[in-house]
Short mmCIF file of C-alpha atoms in Angstrom, two decimals:
data_model
loop_
_atom_site.label_atom_id
_atom_site.label_comp_id
_atom_site.label_asym_id
_atom_site.label_seq_id
_atom_site.Cartn_x
_atom_site.Cartn_y
_atom_site.Cartn_z
CA MET A 6 -4.13 -2.58 -2.25
CA THR A 7 -3.80 -0.43 0.84
CA ALA A 8 -0.61 0.36 2.67
CA ALA A 9 -1.89 -1.73 5.55
CA GLY A 10 -2.43 -4.53 3.09
CA ALA A 11 -5.66 -5.70 4.68
CA ALA A 12 -9.38 -5.13 4.34
CA THR A 13 -11.20 -4.55 7.61
CA THR A 14 -14.69 -5.20 8.82
CA ALA A 15 -17.37 -2.56 8.48
CA LEU A 16 -17.66 -0.16 11.39
CA ALA A 17 -20.31 2.43 12.01
CA PRO A 18 -19.57 5.93 10.72
CA VAL A 19 -18.73 8.50 13.36
CA LEU A 20 -19.32 12.23 13.72
CA THR A 21 -21.46 12.46 10.62
CA GLY A 22 -22.04 15.87 9.13
CA CYS A 23 -22.81 17.67 5.91
CA GLY A 24 -19.55 19.53 5.20
CA THR A 25 -21.21 22.96 5.04
CA ASP A 26 -20.91 26.25 6.92
CA THR A 27 -22.78 26.59 10.20
CA PRO A 28 -25.33 29.34 10.97
CA GLY A 29 -22.93 30.87 13.49
CA GLY A 30 -20.34 31.60 10.82
CA ASP A 31 -18.06 28.67 11.55
CA THR A 32 -16.82 26.45 8.73
CA ARG A 33 -17.74 22.78 8.89
CA LEU A 34 -15.55 20.31 7.03
CA LYS A 35 -16.45 16.73 6.23
CA LEU A 36 -13.77 14.03 6.06
CA VAL A 37 -14.43 10.46 4.95
CA ALA A 38 -11.65 8.13 6.09
CA ALA A 39 -10.69 4.47 5.84
CA ASP A 40 -10.43 2.23 8.88
CA TYR A 41 -7.07 0.60 9.55
CA GLY A 42 -8.26 -1.40 12.53
CA ASP A 43 -9.73 -4.88 12.42
CA LYS A 44 -12.08 -4.50 15.38
CA GLU A 45 -13.84 -1.80 17.38
CA ALA A 46 -11.04 -1.60 19.94
CA ASN A 47 -8.46 -0.39 17.42
CA SER A 48 -10.70 1.45 14.97
CA SER A 49 -9.15 4.48 13.27
CA ARG A 50 -12.10 6.56 14.37
CA LYS A 51 -10.48 6.86 17.82
CA TYR A 52 -7.44 8.47 16.22
CA TRP A 53 -9.58 10.90 14.26
CA GLU A 54 -11.75 11.77 17.26
CA SER A 55 -8.66 12.61 19.31
CA LEU A 56 -7.03 14.53 16.48
CA VAL A 57 -10.16 16.59 15.76
CA ARG A 58 -10.52 17.49 19.45
CA GLU A 59 -6.94 18.78 19.53
CA PHE A 60 -7.37 20.63 16.24
CA GLN A 61 -10.52 22.43 17.36
CA LYS A 62 -8.79 23.63 20.53
CA GLN A 63 -6.52 25.64 18.24
CA HIS A 64 -9.05 26.43 15.50
CA SER A 65 -12.43 26.87 17.12
CA LYS A 66 -13.98 28.36 13.97
CA ILE A 67 -13.35 25.18 11.93
CA LYS A 68 -15.52 22.20 12.79
CA VAL A 69 -14.57 18.79 11.40
CA ASP A 70 -16.98 15.90 11.01
CA VAL A 71 -15.49 12.49 10.24
CA GLU A 72 -17.03 9.34 8.84
CA VAL A 73 -14.94 6.17 9.05
CA TYR A 74 -15.66 3.14 6.88
CA SER A 75 -13.93 -0.17 6.24
CA TRP A 76 -11.58 -0.53 3.29
CA THR A 77 -14.13 -2.82 1.65
CA GLU A 78 -16.56 0.07 1.20
CA VAL A 79 -14.85 3.43 1.69
CA ASP A 80 -13.82 4.00 -1.95
CA LYS A 81 -17.35 3.27 -3.17
CA ARG A 82 -18.86 5.50 -0.48
CA VAL A 83 -16.79 8.45 -1.67
CA ALA A 84 -17.48 7.73 -5.34
CA ASP A 85 -21.22 7.63 -4.63
CA MET A 86 -21.07 10.94 -2.74
CA VAL A 87 -19.24 12.59 -5.62
CA ALA A 88 -21.68 11.18 -8.18
CA LYS A 89 -24.61 12.62 -6.21
CA GLY A 90 -23.00 16.07 -6.05
CA LYS A 91 -22.30 15.70 -2.32
CA ALA A 92 -18.53 15.33 -2.30
CA PRO A 93 -16.87 15.54 1.13
CA ASP A 94 -14.26 18.20 1.69
CA LEU A 95 -11.62 15.55 2.30
CA ALA A 96 -11.34 11.83 1.54
CA GLN A 97 -8.66 9.50 2.87
CA ILE A 98 -8.92 6.50 0.55
CA GLY A 99 -6.93 4.31 -1.84
CA ALA A 100 -6.89 6.26 -5.14
CA TYR A 101 -7.14 9.80 -6.37
CA ALA A 102 -6.39 9.81 -10.12
CA ASP A 103 -9.96 9.59 -11.44
CA PHE A 104 -11.11 12.54 -9.33
CA ALA A 105 -8.05 14.57 -10.31
CA ALA A 106 -8.50 13.87 -14.01
CA ALA A 107 -12.13 15.00 -13.72
CA GLY A 108 -11.01 18.35 -12.27
CA LYS A 109 -12.69 17.80 -8.90
CA LEU A 110 -9.67 18.18 -6.61
CA TYR A 111 -7.57 21.00 -5.26
CA SER A 112 -3.88 20.62 -6.02
CA ALA A 113 -1.51 20.19 -3.09
CA ASP A 114 0.07 23.60 -3.56
CA GLN A 115 -3.35 25.24 -3.34
CA MET A 116 -3.79 23.94 0.21
CA LEU A 117 -0.61 22.94 1.98
CA SER A 118 1.81 25.39 3.51
CA ILE A 119 5.28 25.42 1.98
CA PRO A 120 6.87 23.72 5.04
CA THR A 121 4.32 20.89 4.88
CA GLN A 122 4.83 20.41 1.14
CA ALA A 123 8.59 20.34 1.58
CA ASP A 124 8.32 17.77 4.39
CA ILE A 125 6.56 15.11 2.31
CA ILE A 126 8.99 12.45 1.07
CA ALA A 127 9.75 13.40 -2.52
CA SER A 128 9.13 10.01 -4.14
CA LEU A 129 5.70 9.80 -2.52
CA ALA A 130 4.78 13.35 -3.47
CA LYS A 131 5.72 12.61 -7.09
CA ALA A 132 3.54 9.49 -7.06
CA GLY A 133 0.62 11.79 -6.23
CA GLU A 134 0.95 13.73 -9.47
CA VAL A 135 -1.33 13.74 -12.49
CA HIS A 136 0.16 15.56 -15.49
CA ARG A 137 2.96 16.81 -13.21
CA VAL A 138 0.59 18.45 -10.73
CA GLN A 139 0.21 16.88 -7.29
CA TYR A 140 -3.37 16.14 -6.27
CA GLY A 141 -2.91 13.02 -4.17
CA ILE A 142 -1.29 13.65 -0.80
CA PRO A 143 0.25 10.48 0.70
CA PHE A 144 -1.28 9.66 4.07
CA VAL A 145 0.62 6.52 5.13
CA SER A 146 2.89 4.08 3.35
CA SER A 147 4.56 0.69 3.61
CA THR A 148 7.21 -1.40 1.89
CA ARG A 149 7.87 -5.13 1.60
CA LEU A 150 10.56 -7.43 2.98
CA LEU A 151 11.26 -11.16 2.91
CA PHE A 152 9.95 -12.80 6.11
CA PHE A 153 11.32 -16.18 7.20
CA ASN A 154 10.64 -18.60 10.05
CA LYS A 155 13.84 -18.79 12.10
CA LYS A 156 13.04 -22.16 13.71
CA LEU A 157 12.29 -23.82 10.38
CA PHE A 158 15.41 -22.33 8.83
CA ALA A 159 17.55 -23.64 11.69
CA LYS A 160 15.95 -27.08 11.49
CA ALA A 161 16.64 -27.19 7.74
CA GLY A 162 20.24 -26.08 8.23
CA ILE A 163 19.81 -22.77 6.43
CA ALA A 164 22.39 -20.36 7.84
CA LYS A 165 21.11 -17.05 6.48
CA ALA A 166 18.31 -15.39 4.60
CA PRO A 167 18.39 -15.88 0.81
CA GLU A 168 19.85 -12.98 -1.14
CA ASN A 169 19.18 -14.15 -4.70
CA TRP A 170 16.87 -16.42 -6.66
CA ASP A 171 19.17 -19.44 -6.52
CA GLU A 172 19.35 -19.16 -2.74
CA ILE A 173 15.55 -18.89 -2.54
CA GLN A 174 15.20 -22.14 -4.43
CA SER A 175 17.95 -23.86 -2.41
CA ALA A 176 16.36 -22.82 0.89
CA ALA A 177 12.90 -23.87 -0.33
CA LYS A 178 14.22 -27.33 -1.26
CA ARG A 179 15.73 -27.77 2.20
CA LEU A 180 12.50 -26.68 3.83
CA LYS A 181 10.51 -29.10 1.69
CA ALA A 182 12.90 -31.91 2.64
CA ILE A 183 12.08 -31.50 6.34
CA GLY A 184 8.34 -31.53 5.66
CA VAL A 185 7.48 -27.82 5.65
CA LYS A 186 4.04 -27.55 4.07
CA ILE A 187 4.71 -24.31 2.18
CA PRO A 188 8.44 -23.67 1.68
CA PHE A 189 7.75 -20.38 -0.11
CA GLY A 190 4.39 -18.62 0.00
CA LEU A 191 3.39 -17.30 -3.43
CA PRO A 192 -0.01 -15.53 -3.28
CA LEU A 193 -1.00 -14.70 -6.85
CA GLY A 194 -4.71 -14.95 -6.11
CA PRO A 195 -7.08 -12.01 -6.53
CA GLU A 196 -6.53 -10.43 -3.12
CA GLU A 197 -3.07 -8.98 -3.73
CA ALA A 198 -1.77 -10.41 -7.00
CA PRO A 199 -0.65 -6.99 -8.32
CA ALA A 200 1.65 -6.55 -5.31
CA GLU A 201 3.20 -10.02 -5.39
CA ALA A 202 3.63 -9.75 -9.15
CA MET A 203 5.29 -6.35 -8.86
CA MET A 204 7.81 -7.59 -6.31
CA TRP A 205 8.97 -10.32 -8.67
CA MET A 206 9.05 -7.92 -11.61
CA LEU A 207 11.24 -5.52 -9.63
CA SER A 208 13.53 -8.30 -8.47
CA ALA A 209 14.22 -9.09 -12.13
CA GLY A 210 14.89 -5.46 -12.99
CA GLY A 211 11.45 -4.90 -14.53
CA GLY A 212 8.18 -3.39 -13.36
CA TYR A 213 4.75 -2.29 -14.60
CA THR A 214 6.02 0.80 -16.45
CA ASP A 215 9.16 2.15 -18.08
CA GLN A 216 10.99 5.33 -17.10
CA ASN A 217 8.54 7.41 -19.13
CA GLY A 218 5.52 5.94 -17.35
CA SER A 219 4.35 3.79 -20.27
CA TYR A 220 3.15 0.26 -19.50
CA LEU A 221 5.85 -2.36 -20.08
CA ILE A 222 4.21 -5.39 -18.51
CA ASP A 223 5.48 -7.90 -21.10
CA SER A 224 9.12 -6.78 -20.85
CA PRO A 225 11.83 -9.47 -21.12
CA GLU A 226 12.66 -8.94 -17.44
CA ASN A 227 9.09 -9.57 -16.34
CA VAL A 228 8.78 -12.63 -18.57
CA LYS A 229 12.02 -13.97 -17.10
CA ALA A 230 10.69 -13.56 -13.55
CA PHE A 231 7.49 -15.51 -14.17
CA THR A 232 9.22 -18.16 -16.23
CA TRP A 233 11.59 -18.76 -13.33
CA LEU A 234 8.71 -18.94 -10.87
CA ARG A 235 6.88 -21.42 -13.09
CA ASP A 236 9.85 -23.70 -13.70
CA GLU A 237 12.02 -23.37 -10.60
CA MET A 238 9.50 -22.83 -7.80
CA VAL A 239 5.93 -23.85 -8.65
CA GLY A 240 7.07 -26.62 -10.98
CA GLN A 241 9.39 -28.01 -8.30
CA GLY A 242 6.60 -28.15 -5.71
CA LEU A 243 8.23 -25.44 -3.59
CA THR A 244 5.20 -23.17 -3.16
CA GLY A 245 2.97 -25.63 -1.33
CA PRO A 246 0.03 -27.77 -2.39
CA GLY A 247 -2.27 -24.93 -3.41
CA ASN A 248 -2.54 -23.23 -6.79
CA PRO A 249 -0.79 -19.83 -6.56
CA ALA A 250 -3.45 -18.38 -8.89
CA ARG A 251 -6.07 -19.08 -6.22
CA THR A 252 -3.94 -18.38 -3.18
CA ASN A 253 -4.66 -15.10 -1.39
CA ARG A 254 -2.19 -13.12 0.65
CA GLN A 255 -4.06 -13.43 3.94
CA ASP A 256 -4.24 -17.21 3.54
CA VAL A 257 -0.45 -17.35 3.28
CA PHE A 258 -0.04 -14.90 6.17
CA ASP A 259 -2.32 -17.05 8.33
CA ALA A 260 -0.32 -20.15 7.43
CA PHE A 261 2.94 -18.36 8.27
CA CYS A 262 1.52 -17.48 11.67
CA LYS A 263 0.78 -21.18 12.24
CA GLY A 264 4.35 -22.20 11.44
CA GLU A 265 3.42 -23.77 8.09
CA VAL A 266 5.37 -21.40 5.82
CA GLY A 267 9.14 -21.15 5.57
CA MET A 268 9.35 -17.75 3.88
CA LEU A 269 7.25 -15.20 2.03
CA ASN A 270 7.16 -11.55 1.03
CA GLY A 271 5.34 -9.45 3.63
CA HIS A 272 4.45 -5.95 4.80
CA PRO A 273 4.86 -4.44 8.30
CA THR A 274 1.53 -5.57 9.74
CA LEU A 275 2.61 -9.20 9.33
CA MET A 276 4.96 -8.59 12.26
CA GLN A 277 2.06 -8.14 14.66
CA GLN A 278 0.24 -11.18 13.29
CA ALA A 279 3.34 -13.38 13.55
CA GLN A 280 4.09 -12.19 17.08
CA ALA A 281 0.51 -13.00 18.09
CA GLY A 282 1.07 -16.50 16.71
CA HIS A 283 4.32 -16.81 18.71
CA ILE A 284 6.37 -17.31 15.57
CA GLU A 285 10.10 -16.62 15.74
CA PHE A 286 10.81 -14.77 12.52
CA ASP A 287 13.24 -12.40 10.95
CA MET A 288 13.22 -10.16 7.87
CA ALA A 289 15.63 -9.38 5.05
CA PRO A 290 15.68 -7.35 1.82
CA LEU A 291 13.85 -8.89 -1.11
CA PRO A 292 16.18 -11.14 -3.12
CA GLY A 293 16.96 -10.34 -6.76
CA ILE A 294 18.39 -12.44 -9.56
CA LYS A 295 22.03 -12.17 -8.49
CA GLY A 296 21.76 -10.37 -5.14
CA PRO A 297 19.38 -8.27 -3.05
CA SER A 298 16.79 -6.55 -5.23
CA LYS A 299 17.85 -3.05 -6.22
CA SER A 300 14.36 -1.77 -5.47
CA THR A 301 11.38 -2.90 -3.45
CA MET A 302 7.68 -2.23 -3.72
CA GLY A 303 6.17 0.66 -1.84
CA VAL A 304 2.48 1.30 -1.25
CA ALA A 305 0.79 4.54 -0.24
CA ASP A 306 -2.74 5.46 0.74
CA TRP A 307 -3.95 8.93 -0.15
CA ILE A 308 -5.81 11.92 1.17
CA MET A 309 -7.38 14.40 -1.27
CA ALA A 310 -9.50 17.54 -1.11
CA PHE A 311 -12.57 18.25 -3.22
CA LYS A 312 -13.40 21.70 -4.58
CA LYS A 313 -17.15 21.20 -4.26
CA ASN A 314 -17.72 23.13 -1.02
CA GLY A 315 -15.08 25.80 -1.59
CA HIS A 316 -13.28 25.40 1.75
CA ARG A 317 -9.73 25.57 0.41
CA ASP A 318 -8.17 27.66 3.20
CA GLU A 319 -9.82 25.71 6.02
CA ILE A 320 -8.87 22.40 4.40
CA GLY A 321 -5.28 23.56 4.15
CA THR A 322 -5.22 24.51 7.83
CA PHE A 323 -6.52 21.08 8.80
CA LEU A 324 -4.09 19.25 6.49
CA ASP A 325 -1.13 21.13 7.93
CA PHE A 326 -2.27 19.94 11.36
CA ILE A 327 -2.71 16.33 10.19
CA PHE A 328 0.82 16.26 8.78
CA SER A 329 2.56 17.63 11.85
CA LYS A 330 5.36 15.30 12.96
CA ASP A 331 3.64 14.12 16.14
CA ASN A 332 0.32 13.39 14.46
CA VAL A 333 1.95 11.43 11.65
CA LEU A 334 3.96 9.40 14.15
CA SER A 335 0.92 8.75 16.32
CA PHE A 336 -0.96 7.09 13.48
CA THR A 337 1.88 5.18 11.87
CA THR A 338 3.27 3.70 15.07
CA GLN A 339 -0.19 2.57 16.17
CA TYR A 340 -0.80 0.62 12.96
CA LYS A 341 2.80 -0.40 12.18
CA LEU A 342 2.92 1.66 9.01
CA LEU A 343 5.46 4.10 7.63
CA PRO A 344 5.37 7.91 7.79
CA VAL A 345 5.17 9.96 4.62
CA THR A 346 7.04 13.01 5.91
CA THR A 347 10.77 13.43 6.36
CA SER A 348 10.44 14.85 9.88
CA ALA A 349 8.37 11.88 11.10
CA ALA A 350 10.63 9.40 9.30
CA ASP A 351 13.69 10.95 10.97
CA ALA A 352 11.98 10.73 14.36
CA MET A 353 11.04 7.10 13.75
CA GLU A 354 14.65 6.26 12.88
CA GLU A 355 15.78 7.85 16.14
CA SER A 356 13.27 5.94 18.27
CA ARG A 357 14.36 2.56 19.61
CA ALA A 358 10.70 1.78 20.28
CA ASN A 359 10.13 1.76 16.51
CA SER A 360 13.23 -0.25 15.61
CA ASP A 361 11.09 -3.05 14.15
CA LEU A 362 10.06 -0.65 11.38
CA TRP A 363 13.55 0.57 10.49
CA GLN A 364 14.13 -2.14 7.88
CA PHE A 365 10.92 -1.15 6.10
CA LEU A 366 11.65 2.56 6.34
CA LYS A 367 15.07 2.47 4.67
CA PRO A 368 13.88 1.28 1.22
CA LEU A 369 10.96 3.72 1.31
CA ARG A 370 13.42 6.60 1.45
CA GLN A 371 15.87 5.11 -1.04
CA ALA A 372 14.51 2.81 -3.73
CA ALA A 373 10.84 2.01 -3.26
CA GLU A 374 8.75 1.75 -6.43
CA LEU A 375 5.02 2.46 -6.21
CA TYR A 376 2.14 1.31 -8.35
CA PRO A 377 1.48 3.66 -11.29
CA VAL A 378 -1.41 5.18 -9.33
CA SER A 379 -1.28 8.47 -11.20
CA LYS A 380 -2.62 6.69 -14.29
CA THR A 381 -6.42 6.65 -14.38
CA SER A 382 -6.14 3.35 -16.24
CA TRP A 383 -4.36 1.65 -13.33
CA ALA A 384 -7.53 0.53 -11.54
CA SER A 385 -8.62 -1.41 -14.61
CA VAL A 386 -5.13 -2.77 -15.28
CA SER A 387 -4.79 -3.88 -11.67
CA LYS A 388 -8.07 -5.78 -11.99
CA THR A 389 -6.76 -7.54 -15.10
CA VAL A 390 -3.57 -8.51 -13.28
CA LYS A 391 -5.64 -10.00 -10.46
CA GLU A 392 -7.63 -12.08 -12.90
CA LYS A 393 -4.84 -13.35 -15.14
CA ILE A 394 -1.33 -13.21 -13.71
CA GLY A 395 -1.61 -16.47 -11.77
CA ALA A 396 -1.94 -18.44 -15.02
CA ALA A 397 1.63 -17.47 -15.91
CA VAL A 398 3.14 -19.75 -13.25
CA GLN A 399 0.85 -22.75 -13.58
CA LYS A 400 2.05 -25.98 -15.17
CA GLY A 401 1.84 -25.50 -18.92
CA GLY A 402 1.39 -21.76 -18.49
CA ASP A 403 3.00 -19.37 -20.95
CA PRO A 404 4.36 -16.29 -19.12
CA ALA A 405 5.09 -14.38 -22.34
CA ALA A 406 1.56 -14.95 -23.61
CA VAL A 407 -0.10 -14.05 -20.30
CA LEU A 408 1.95 -10.89 -19.83
CA GLY A 409 1.41 -9.99 -23.48
CA GLU A 410 -2.36 -10.24 -23.06
CA ILE A 411 -2.26 -8.03 -19.96
CA GLN A 412 -0.05 -5.55 -21.85
CA ARG A 413 -2.49 -5.33 -24.75
CA GLU A 414 -5.41 -4.72 -22.42
CA ALA A 415 -3.39 -2.10 -20.52
CA ASN A 416 -2.56 -0.29 -23.75
CA ALA A 417 -6.20 -0.33 -24.84
CA THR A 418 -7.38 0.99 -21.48
CA GLU A 419 -4.76 3.73 -21.48
CA LEU A 420 -5.71 4.78 -24.99
CA ALA A 421 -9.40 4.89 -24.08
CA ASP A 422 -8.68 7.02 -21.03
CA ARG A 423 -6.68 9.49 -23.10
CA SER A 424 -9.48 9.69 -25.64
CA ASP A 425 -12.00 10.44 -22.86
CA ARG A 426 -9.81 13.31 -21.66
#
């Protein structure tokens, strides 16, 4: 899942080029990037066009061609280019581990200047490592908070946002009593099941991996989380009429923006959607078993550089420009996402205009947990979670059995990946 948490419609590529040197001696770089907009008017290509123009004013000998594709196709586009021996110089996409494991990427310290490396938020930089070497450079990020409908809460007599599981259930029962269609939105359908699942794992003190990075999907903490969801939320009719296993995130977001959902876990872009729907809402830290969750989920999208064309120095110059404070802020504020550098994060915290993002920014810098994206097996494991995790909360479902099955498949995939290496 992307940091923006949404797939966008396909948009025509822009500034296409071949990523080679020009006859005049200039270097031509090719960047393939994902689109964070949902229509032509707010397409990311406008950001890249402006950024490239400014870059080339300072570096006239480095030409940059950019192709922008929707999230539904950009990862496959890059994979196809690499498979055909036509890798771009740079790709801004959702995952890097497979390319790194195959030895196709420059490491961050081969490209970035020391000030730029030092500016990247440490937890995000570490998440970009494969075998303790950083190949994935975080481009943007986001975290999750509990969103709630203030009018519905007031009508139900709920004085404050829930801080623990018992208070979630109590609030959901009050919302159900006044006829709220979906007291708590629980999207465990294929669109973003790994994210929703991870938030509940973290709230119970669990997660996808242990401190050593080994999969621990069937841990007692994770089983406890899904058992509680099955018995105390889904089983009590507090997650609405739909089956959580077939409920997608965007469906719940759309319902929240229509005033049909009392509360749900959401990312920053939900703010814009809710405001467009004229919903009065507020946000709070994710609840845990006994109090606010000690950690929340973070998501990052990545930029990486391929060795294929040999443009290491020029790529590094362009990356240093991309990660300047002003350029990072320009992109993140436009799309309501979080910066990945300390300088931009500090500037965002000092800007009243970005105060709506402050609550999301704090956990990113303190306690955010990311997917285990450095594991080449994660893509396969994530797919398994999408297919199976919803069964754990259905009536008659067995959370221990479901999580155990996912764990066994994760172990087998991890073992196969290690054997291939």
